[in-house]
XYZ file of C-alpha atoms in Angstrom:
557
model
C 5.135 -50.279 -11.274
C 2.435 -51.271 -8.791
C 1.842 -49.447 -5.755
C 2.921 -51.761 -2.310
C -0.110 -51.594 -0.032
C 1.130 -53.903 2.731
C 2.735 -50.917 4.680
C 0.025 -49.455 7.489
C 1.553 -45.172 8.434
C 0.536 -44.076 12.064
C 1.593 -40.305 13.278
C 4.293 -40.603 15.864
C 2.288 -38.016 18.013
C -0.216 -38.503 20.708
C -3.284 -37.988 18.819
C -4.660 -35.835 21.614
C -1.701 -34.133 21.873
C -1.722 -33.351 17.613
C -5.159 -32.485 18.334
C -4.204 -29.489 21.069
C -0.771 -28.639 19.179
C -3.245 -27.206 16.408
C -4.961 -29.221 14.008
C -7.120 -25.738 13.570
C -4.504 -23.771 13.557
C -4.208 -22.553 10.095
C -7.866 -21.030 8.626
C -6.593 -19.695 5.454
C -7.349 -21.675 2.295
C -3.703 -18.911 1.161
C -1.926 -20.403 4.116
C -2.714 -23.699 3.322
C -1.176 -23.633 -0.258
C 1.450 -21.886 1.047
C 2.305 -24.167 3.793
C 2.154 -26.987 0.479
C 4.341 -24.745 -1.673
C 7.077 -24.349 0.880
C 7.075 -27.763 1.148
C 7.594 -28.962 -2.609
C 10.336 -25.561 -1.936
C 12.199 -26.932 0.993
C 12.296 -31.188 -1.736
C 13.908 -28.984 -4.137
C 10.736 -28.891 -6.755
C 11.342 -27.273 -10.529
C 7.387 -27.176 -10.473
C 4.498 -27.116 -8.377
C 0.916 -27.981 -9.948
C -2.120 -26.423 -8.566
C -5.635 -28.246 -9.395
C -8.866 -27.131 -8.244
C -11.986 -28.232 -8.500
C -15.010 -25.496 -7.151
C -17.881 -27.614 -8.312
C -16.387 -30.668 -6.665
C -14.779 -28.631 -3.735
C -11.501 -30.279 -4.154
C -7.895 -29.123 -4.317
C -4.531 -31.137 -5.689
C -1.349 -29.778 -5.260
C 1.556 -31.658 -7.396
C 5.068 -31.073 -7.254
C 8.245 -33.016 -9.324
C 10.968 -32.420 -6.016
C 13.216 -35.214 -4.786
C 9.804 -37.094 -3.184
C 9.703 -39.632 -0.111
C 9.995 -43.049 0.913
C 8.593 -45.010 2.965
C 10.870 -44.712 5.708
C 10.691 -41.034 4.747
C 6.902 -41.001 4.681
C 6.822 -42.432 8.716
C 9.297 -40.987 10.080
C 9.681 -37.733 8.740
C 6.099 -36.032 6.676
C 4.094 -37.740 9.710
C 6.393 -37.356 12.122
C 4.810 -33.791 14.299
C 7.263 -31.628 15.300
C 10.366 -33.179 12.756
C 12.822 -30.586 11.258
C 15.160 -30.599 8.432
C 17.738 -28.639 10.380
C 17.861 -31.320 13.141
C 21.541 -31.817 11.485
C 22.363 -28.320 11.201
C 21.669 -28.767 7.770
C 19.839 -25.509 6.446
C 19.959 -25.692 2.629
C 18.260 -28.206 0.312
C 20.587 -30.467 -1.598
C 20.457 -27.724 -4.974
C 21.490 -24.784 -2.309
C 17.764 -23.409 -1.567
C 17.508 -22.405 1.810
C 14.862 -24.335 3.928
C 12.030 -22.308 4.537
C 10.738 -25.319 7.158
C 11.786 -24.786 10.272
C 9.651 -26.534 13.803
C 8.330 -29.605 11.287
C 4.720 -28.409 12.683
C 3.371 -26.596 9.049
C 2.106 -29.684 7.733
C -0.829 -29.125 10.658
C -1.820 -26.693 7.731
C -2.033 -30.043 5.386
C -3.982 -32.241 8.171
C -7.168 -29.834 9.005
C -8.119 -28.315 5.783
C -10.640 -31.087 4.381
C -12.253 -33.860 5.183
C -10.023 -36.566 3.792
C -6.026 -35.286 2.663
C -4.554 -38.292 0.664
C -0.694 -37.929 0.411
C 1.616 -40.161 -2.227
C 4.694 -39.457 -2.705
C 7.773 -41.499 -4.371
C 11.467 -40.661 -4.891
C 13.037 -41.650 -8.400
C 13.526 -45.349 -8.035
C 11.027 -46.422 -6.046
C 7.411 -46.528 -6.279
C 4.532 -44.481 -4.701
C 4.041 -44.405 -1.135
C 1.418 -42.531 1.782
C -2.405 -42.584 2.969
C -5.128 -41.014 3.302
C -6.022 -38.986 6.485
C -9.580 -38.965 7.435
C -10.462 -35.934 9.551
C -13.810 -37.948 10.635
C -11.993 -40.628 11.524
C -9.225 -38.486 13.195
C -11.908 -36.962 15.311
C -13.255 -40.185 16.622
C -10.265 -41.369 17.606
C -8.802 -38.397 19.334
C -12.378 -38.391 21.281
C -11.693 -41.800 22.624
C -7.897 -40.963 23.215
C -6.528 -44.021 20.751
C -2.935 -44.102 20.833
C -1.594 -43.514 17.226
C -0.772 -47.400 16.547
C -4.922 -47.716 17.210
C -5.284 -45.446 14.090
C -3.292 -46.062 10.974
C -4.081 -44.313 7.410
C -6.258 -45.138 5.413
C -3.865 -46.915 2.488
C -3.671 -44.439 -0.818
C -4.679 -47.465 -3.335
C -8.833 -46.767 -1.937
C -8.999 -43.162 -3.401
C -6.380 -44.260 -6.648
C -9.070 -43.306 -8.881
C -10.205 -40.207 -7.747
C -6.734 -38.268 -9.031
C -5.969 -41.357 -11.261
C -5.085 -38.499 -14.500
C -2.603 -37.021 -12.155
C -0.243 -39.580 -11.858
C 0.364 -39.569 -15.524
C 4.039 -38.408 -16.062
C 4.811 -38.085 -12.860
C 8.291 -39.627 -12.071
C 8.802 -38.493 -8.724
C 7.611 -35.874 -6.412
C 4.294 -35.497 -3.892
C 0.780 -35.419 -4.333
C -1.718 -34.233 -2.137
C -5.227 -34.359 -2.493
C -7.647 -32.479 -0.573
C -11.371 -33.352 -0.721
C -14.440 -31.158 0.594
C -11.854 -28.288 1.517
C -13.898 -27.023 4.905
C -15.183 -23.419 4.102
C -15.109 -24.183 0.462
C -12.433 -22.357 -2.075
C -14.396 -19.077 -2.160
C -11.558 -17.484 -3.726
C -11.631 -17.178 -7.498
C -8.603 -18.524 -10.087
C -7.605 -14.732 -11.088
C -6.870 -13.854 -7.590
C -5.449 -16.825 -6.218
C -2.904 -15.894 -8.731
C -2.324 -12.885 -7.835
C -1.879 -14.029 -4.214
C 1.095 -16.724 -4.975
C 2.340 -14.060 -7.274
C 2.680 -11.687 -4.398
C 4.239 -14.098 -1.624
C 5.243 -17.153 -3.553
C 6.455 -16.137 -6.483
C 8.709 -13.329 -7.455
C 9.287 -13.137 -3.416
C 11.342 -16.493 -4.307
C 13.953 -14.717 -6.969
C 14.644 -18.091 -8.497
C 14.340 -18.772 -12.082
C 14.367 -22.764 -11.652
C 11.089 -22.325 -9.621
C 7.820 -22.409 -11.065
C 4.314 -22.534 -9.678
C 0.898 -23.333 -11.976
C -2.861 -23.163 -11.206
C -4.742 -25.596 -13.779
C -1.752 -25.328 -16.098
C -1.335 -22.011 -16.325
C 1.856 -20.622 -14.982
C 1.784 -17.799 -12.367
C 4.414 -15.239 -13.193
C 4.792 -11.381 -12.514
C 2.192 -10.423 -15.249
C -0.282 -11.460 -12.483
C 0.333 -8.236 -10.823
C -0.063 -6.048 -13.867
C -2.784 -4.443 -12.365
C -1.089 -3.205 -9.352
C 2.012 -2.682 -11.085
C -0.296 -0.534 -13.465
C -1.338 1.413 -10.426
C 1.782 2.259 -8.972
C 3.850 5.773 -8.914
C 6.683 5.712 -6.744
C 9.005 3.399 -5.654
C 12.196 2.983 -2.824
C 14.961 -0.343 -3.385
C 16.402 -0.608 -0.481
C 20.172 -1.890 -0.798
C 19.760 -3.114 -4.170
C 17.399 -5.295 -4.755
C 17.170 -7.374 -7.685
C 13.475 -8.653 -8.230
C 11.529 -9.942 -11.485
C 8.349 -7.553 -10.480
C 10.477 -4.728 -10.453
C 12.376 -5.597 -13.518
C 9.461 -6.067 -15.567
C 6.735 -4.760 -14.170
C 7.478 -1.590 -12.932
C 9.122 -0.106 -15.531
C 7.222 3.172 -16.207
C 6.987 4.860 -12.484
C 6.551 8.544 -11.850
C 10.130 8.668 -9.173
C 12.283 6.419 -7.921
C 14.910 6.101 -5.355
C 17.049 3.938 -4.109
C 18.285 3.631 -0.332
C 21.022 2.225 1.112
C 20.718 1.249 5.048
C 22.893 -0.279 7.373
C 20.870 -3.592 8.133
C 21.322 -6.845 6.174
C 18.120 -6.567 4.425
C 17.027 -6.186 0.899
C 13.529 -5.114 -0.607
C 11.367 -2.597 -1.828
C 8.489 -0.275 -0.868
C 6.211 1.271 -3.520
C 3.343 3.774 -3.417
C 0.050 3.432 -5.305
C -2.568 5.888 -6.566
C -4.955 5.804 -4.066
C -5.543 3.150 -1.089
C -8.207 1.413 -3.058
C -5.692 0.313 -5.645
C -4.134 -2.088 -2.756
C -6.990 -3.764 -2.413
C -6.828 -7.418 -4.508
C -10.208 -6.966 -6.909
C -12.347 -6.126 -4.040
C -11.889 -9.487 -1.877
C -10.934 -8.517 1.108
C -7.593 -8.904 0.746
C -5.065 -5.999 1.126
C -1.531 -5.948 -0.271
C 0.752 -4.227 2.574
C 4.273 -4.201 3.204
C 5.448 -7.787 4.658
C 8.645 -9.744 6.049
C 10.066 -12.399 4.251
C 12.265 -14.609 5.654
C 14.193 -17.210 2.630
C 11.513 -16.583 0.699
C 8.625 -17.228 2.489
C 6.176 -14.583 3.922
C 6.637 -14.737 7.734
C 4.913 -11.375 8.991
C 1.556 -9.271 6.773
C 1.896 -5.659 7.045
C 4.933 -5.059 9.785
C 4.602 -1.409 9.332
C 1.805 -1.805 11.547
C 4.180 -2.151 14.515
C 5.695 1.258 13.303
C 3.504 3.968 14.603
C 3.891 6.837 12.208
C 2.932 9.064 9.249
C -0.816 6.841 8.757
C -1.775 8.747 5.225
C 1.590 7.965 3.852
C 1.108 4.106 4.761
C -1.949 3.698 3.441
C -0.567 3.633 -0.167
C 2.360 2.115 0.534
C 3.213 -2.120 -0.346
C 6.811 -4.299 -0.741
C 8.557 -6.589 0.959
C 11.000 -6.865 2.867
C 13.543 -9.470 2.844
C 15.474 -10.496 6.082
C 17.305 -13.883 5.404
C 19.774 -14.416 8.179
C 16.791 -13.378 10.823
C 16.250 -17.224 10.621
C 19.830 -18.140 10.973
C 20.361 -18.352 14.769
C 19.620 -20.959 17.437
C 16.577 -19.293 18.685
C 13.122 -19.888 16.633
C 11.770 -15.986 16.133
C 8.673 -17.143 14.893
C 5.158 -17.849 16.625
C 3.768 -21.547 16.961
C 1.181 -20.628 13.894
C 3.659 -20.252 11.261
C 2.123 -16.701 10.609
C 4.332 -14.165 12.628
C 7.221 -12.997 14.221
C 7.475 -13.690 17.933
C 7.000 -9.384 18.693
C 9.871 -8.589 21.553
C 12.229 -11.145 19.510
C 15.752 -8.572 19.694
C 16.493 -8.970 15.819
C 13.046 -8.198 14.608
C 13.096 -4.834 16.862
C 16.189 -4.182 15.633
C 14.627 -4.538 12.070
C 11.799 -2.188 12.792
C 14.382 0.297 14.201
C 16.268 0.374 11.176
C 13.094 0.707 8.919
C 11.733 3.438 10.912
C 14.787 5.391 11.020
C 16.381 4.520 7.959
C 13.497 3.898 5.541
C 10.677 4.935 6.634
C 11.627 8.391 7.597
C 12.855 8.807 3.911
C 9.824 7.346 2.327
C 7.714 9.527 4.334
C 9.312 12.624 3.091
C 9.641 11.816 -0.572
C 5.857 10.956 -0.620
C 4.438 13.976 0.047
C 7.148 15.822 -2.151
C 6.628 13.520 -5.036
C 3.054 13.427 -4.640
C 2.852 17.304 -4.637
C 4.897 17.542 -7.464
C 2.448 15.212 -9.783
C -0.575 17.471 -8.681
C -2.094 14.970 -6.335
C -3.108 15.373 -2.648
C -0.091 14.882 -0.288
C 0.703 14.495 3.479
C -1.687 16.793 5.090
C 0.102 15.972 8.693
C 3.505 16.462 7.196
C 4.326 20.622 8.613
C 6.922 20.944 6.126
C 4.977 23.641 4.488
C 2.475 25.477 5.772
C -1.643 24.073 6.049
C -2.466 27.471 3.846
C 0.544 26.519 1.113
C -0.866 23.042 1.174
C -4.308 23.935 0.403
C -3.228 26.526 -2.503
C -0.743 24.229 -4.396
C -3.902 21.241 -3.890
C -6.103 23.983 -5.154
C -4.370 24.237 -8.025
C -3.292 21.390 -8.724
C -7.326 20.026 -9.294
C -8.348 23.117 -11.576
C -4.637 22.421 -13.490
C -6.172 19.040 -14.393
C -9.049 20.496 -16.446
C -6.994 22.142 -19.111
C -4.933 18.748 -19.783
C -5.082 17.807 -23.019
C -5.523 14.563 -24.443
C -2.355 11.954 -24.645
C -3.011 12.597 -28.570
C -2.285 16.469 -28.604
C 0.855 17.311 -29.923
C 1.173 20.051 -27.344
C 0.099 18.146 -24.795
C 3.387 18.284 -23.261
C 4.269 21.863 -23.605
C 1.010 22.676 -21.934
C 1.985 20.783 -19.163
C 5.199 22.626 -19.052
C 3.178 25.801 -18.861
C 1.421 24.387 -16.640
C 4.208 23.161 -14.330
C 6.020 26.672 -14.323
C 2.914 28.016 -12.648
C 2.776 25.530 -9.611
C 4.959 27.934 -6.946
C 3.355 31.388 -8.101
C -0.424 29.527 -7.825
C 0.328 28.394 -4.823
C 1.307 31.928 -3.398
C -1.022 33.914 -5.456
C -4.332 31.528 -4.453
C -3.280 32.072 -0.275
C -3.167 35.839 -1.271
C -6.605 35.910 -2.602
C -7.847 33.861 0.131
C -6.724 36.303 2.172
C -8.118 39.284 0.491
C -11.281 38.022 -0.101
C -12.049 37.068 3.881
C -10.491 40.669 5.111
C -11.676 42.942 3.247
C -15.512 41.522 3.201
C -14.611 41.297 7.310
C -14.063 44.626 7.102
C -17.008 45.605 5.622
C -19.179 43.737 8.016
C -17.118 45.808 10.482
C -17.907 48.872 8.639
C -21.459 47.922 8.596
C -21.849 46.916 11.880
C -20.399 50.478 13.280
C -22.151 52.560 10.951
C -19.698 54.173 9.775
C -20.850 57.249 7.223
C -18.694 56.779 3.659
C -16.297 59.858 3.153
C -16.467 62.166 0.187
C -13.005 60.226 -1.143
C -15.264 56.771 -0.557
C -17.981 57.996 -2.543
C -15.972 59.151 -5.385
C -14.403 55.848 -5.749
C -17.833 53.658 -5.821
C -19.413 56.262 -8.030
C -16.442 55.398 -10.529
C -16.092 52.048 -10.260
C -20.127 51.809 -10.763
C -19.444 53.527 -14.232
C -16.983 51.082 -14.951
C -19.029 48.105 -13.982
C -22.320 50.007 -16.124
C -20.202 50.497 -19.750
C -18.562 46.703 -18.451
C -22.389 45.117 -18.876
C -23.333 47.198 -21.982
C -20.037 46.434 -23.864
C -21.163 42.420 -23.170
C -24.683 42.912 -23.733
C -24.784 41.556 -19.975
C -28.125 42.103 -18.464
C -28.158 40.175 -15.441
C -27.006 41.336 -11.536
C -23.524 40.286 -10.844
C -23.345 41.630 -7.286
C -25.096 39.722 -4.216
C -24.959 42.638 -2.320
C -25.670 45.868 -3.571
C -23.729 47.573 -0.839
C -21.850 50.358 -1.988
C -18.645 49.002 0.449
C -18.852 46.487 -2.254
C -17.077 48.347 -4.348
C -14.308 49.830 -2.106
C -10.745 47.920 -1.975
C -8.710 46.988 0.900
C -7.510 50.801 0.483
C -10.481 52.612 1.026
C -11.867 50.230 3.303
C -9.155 50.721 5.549
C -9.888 54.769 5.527
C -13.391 54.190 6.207
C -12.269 51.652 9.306
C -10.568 54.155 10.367
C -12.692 56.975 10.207
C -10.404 58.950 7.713
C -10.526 60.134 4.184
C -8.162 59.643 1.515
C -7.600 62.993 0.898
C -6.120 63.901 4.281
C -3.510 60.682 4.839
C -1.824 60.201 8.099
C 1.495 59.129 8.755
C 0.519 57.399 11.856
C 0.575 53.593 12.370
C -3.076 52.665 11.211
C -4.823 50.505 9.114
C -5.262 52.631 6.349
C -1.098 53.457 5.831
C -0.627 49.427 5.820
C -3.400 48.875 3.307
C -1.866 52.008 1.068
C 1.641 49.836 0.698
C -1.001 46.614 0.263
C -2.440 47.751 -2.639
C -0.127 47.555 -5.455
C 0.715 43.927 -4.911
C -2.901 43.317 -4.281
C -3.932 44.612 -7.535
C -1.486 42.771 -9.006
C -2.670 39.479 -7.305
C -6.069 40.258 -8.233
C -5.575 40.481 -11.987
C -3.677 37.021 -12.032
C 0.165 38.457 -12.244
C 3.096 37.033 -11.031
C 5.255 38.601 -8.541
C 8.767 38.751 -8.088
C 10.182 37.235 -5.234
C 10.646 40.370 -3.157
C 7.231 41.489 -4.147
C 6.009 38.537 -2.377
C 8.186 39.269 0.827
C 6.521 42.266 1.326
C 3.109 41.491 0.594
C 3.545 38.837 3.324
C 4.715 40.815 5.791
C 2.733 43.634 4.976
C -0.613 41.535 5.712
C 0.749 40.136 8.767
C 0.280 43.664 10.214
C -3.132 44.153 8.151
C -4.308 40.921 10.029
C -2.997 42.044 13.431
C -5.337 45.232 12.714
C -7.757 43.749 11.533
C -8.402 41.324 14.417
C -7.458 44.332 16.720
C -11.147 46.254 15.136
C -12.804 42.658 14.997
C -12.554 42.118 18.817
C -14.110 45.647 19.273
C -17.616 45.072 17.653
């Protein structure tokens, strides 16, 4: 059927006016598509074709929806400012909720390239549109033409240039961008991954499918995050294709029911490098959808709190009927959330003290748990018991076995049994280690001459170490210092500190009674046992008062 090209399309805007409304407005090549998927969304599209050209600079979007007439083509696509709710009607014909709402995204469409050409047809009639020169466009803004002074360009000039395009096509819209201004720097793989993330399974309709150069975009584009990904929270049931299949195999899971009509998920990665999209810049973060359609990047942002924990968190969250009253909520860009809008603080009320609050305490549980670092800010165990269990957890990691070993698993039983008494036992020795060398600086320091019960118990314990060397054919020093206090426990350290020997104890409240009840556990920290519960009562509270003292002689040197 030939193409009519008797029909001349003007905007039904002041030029100047399009001009300031925000012909620059949109600076994403992302946005862009987006703004071109929603649309082929909103016609009620089964597919959307992607083309693009790098060498050429080009881009050609395609889709097979319900298409436009002429009358449509004037009076509606180049029409600024028209909406498809200007009826109250909010649904497509096939029941998919409009995603268009002010009729100003197709600024998006207008800006991007030098020249857009636009065809478009319904199923019985034939193709109609223009081309829009941006060159052009600029001259005539500059000498304030009225739009009947500048009509498009007519489509049948560029036929050839997207001539293979048209083959098949029985109704829909094609738009054809040429010299895209900044260039398509991005590369296929993670364009993919981008309309995977916001266009895709952030749709949850099986009838809607999106392609780049033939190749359809489904959740297998995200493998790689999904692959990276440990933990995850559905809130109020959410039922998603990315969860479904991708994320399958997670270390926890949880799922939280709130109050608010919202549905979504938030997940936690490995590290904060694995949200970043194959080093390009771009950062997967927790967003708003709205229908569908991304309407706010990273909202968590506006929730001050818990900064590690966010860092490795991503998901979506999906607000529908925030776009159902009278009042527009979002910005004039298309790209946020107006911020003192009453619904959308209600929304980051709920997720901060509904989901958020949650997430941040499971994290640092779960991430404990699986021997990796956790919430260092989060006080609900103590800096010291922090620092033990991470201790532990890193040397753990060397005596994993392969995924091969049959006893792989067992060992990590082992392993896992030992988490709670490490984390004890390593503070213990911490603290051992730093008082009793304190204390022999102190000793040092006052000069303090070593009792006849001192010397008796380095002369020993030199024996020891001497038969200790021979038995291992050992020839080399093992001591730094040479110091006979080197040799002395907390016990006879705590004689010498003050000024007593252990053959004459005292009854008084000194440091040398507290160290006497000390040393049993100690020993038994020292040579790697495991104490009971009460044993680990009163070793605590036994070195509380051994640190009290010990500060108590400190301050007096």
């Amino acid at each position: 059927m030939a193409e009519k090209t008797e029909k001349q399309f003007t905007f039904e805007i002041s030029l100047s006016v399009l001009n300031h409304l925000g012909r620059n407005l949109y600076r994403s090549f992302v946005t862009v598509l987006g703004e071109a998927i929603s649309n082929s969304w909103d016609a009620d599209a089964k597919n959307v074709w992607i083309y693009i050209d790098k060498t050429k600079n080009n881009l050609i979007i395609k889709d097979d929806g319900n298409g436009m007439t002429d009358d449509d083509f004037q009076n509606r696509f180049l029409k600024i400012g028209y909406s498809k709710r200007k009826d109250k009607t909010v649904v497509a014909p096939k029941g998919r909720s409009f995603i268009g709402r002010k009729g100003i995204g197709k600024l998006a469409l207008l800006s991007c390239a030098d020249t857009i050409t636009v065809i478009s047809k319904t199923k019985n009639t034939s193709y109609t549109g223009g081309v829009i020169d941006n060159s052009g466009l600029d001259k005539a803004i500059t000498k304030d033409l009225t739009p009947e002074k500048y009509p498009l360009q007519t489509w049948t000039k560029k036929k050839n240039s997207f001539q293979e395009y048209l083959k098949g096509h029985k109704q829909g819209t094609i738009i054809y961008f040429e010299n895209i201004k900044g260039g398509v720097k991005n590369n296929l793989d993670f364009l993919k991954k981008i309309i995977a993330l916001y266009f895709r399974f952030s749709l949850i309709d099986n009838s809607f499918n999106i392609f780049i150069d033939d190749k359809k975009i489904t959740t297998e584009d995200l493998n790689a995050l999904a692959e990276k990904t440990e933990f995850l929270w559905n809130i109020n049931n959410l039922k998603d294709p990315y969860i479904d299949n991708q994320l399958k195999v997670l270390k926890e899971t949880k799922a939280l029911k709130v109050k608010a009509k919202i549905q979504g998920f938030i997940a936690s990665v490995e590290t904060p490098k694995s949200l970043t999209i194959m080093n390009m810049g771009e950062r997967v973060s927790v967003d708003l959808f709205v229908n569908g359609r991304l309407r706010e990047r990273d909202i968590l942002k506006h929730i001050p709190r818990a900064k590690i924990v966010e860092d490795y968190l991503y998901g979506q969250i999906h607000f529908n009927t925030f776009d159902s009253g009278k009042a527009d909520p979002f910005t004039s860009d298309r790209e946020g959330v107006i911020a003192d809008d009453k619904n959308y603080q209600e929304l980051l009320k709920e997720l901060k003290d509904s989901v958020l609050k949650i997430i941040v305490y499971d994290w640092d549980i779960w991430r404990v748990r699986h021997k990796e670092p956790g919430d260092s800010e989060n006080l609900r165990i103590s800096p010291k018991e922090r620092s033990s269990r991470e201790l532990f957890n890193v040397v753990s990691q060397e005596y994993s076995l392969s995924k091969n070993s049959a006893k792989k698993d067992i060992v990590e039983d082992w392993v896992d049994e030992l988490a709670d008494d490490a984390q004890f036992n390593f503070s213990s020795y911490a603290e051992c280690f730093i008082s009793e060398n304190l204390i022999r600086n102190y000793i040092q320091e006052k000069k303090i001459t070593l009792s006849p019960s001192a010397q008796t118990e380095i002369d020993k314990w030199k024996r020891v170490e001497n038969d200790s060397k021979n038995k291992g054919n050992v020839s080399i020093e093992i001591r730094r210092n040479k110091d006979d206090l080197s040799y002395l426990d907390m016990s006879d350290l705590a004689y010498l500190a003050d000024m007593k020997d252990k053959s004459n104890p005292t009854k008084s409240a000194n440091l040398s009674r507290d160290a006497d009840e000390y040393k049993p556990m100690r020993d038994a920290v020292a040579h790697t046992s495991l104490l009971t519960d009460i044993a680990k009562n009163r070793l605590t509270s036994v070195f509380e008062n051994l640190k009290g003292r010990i500060k108590k002689l400190l301050s007096s040197t």
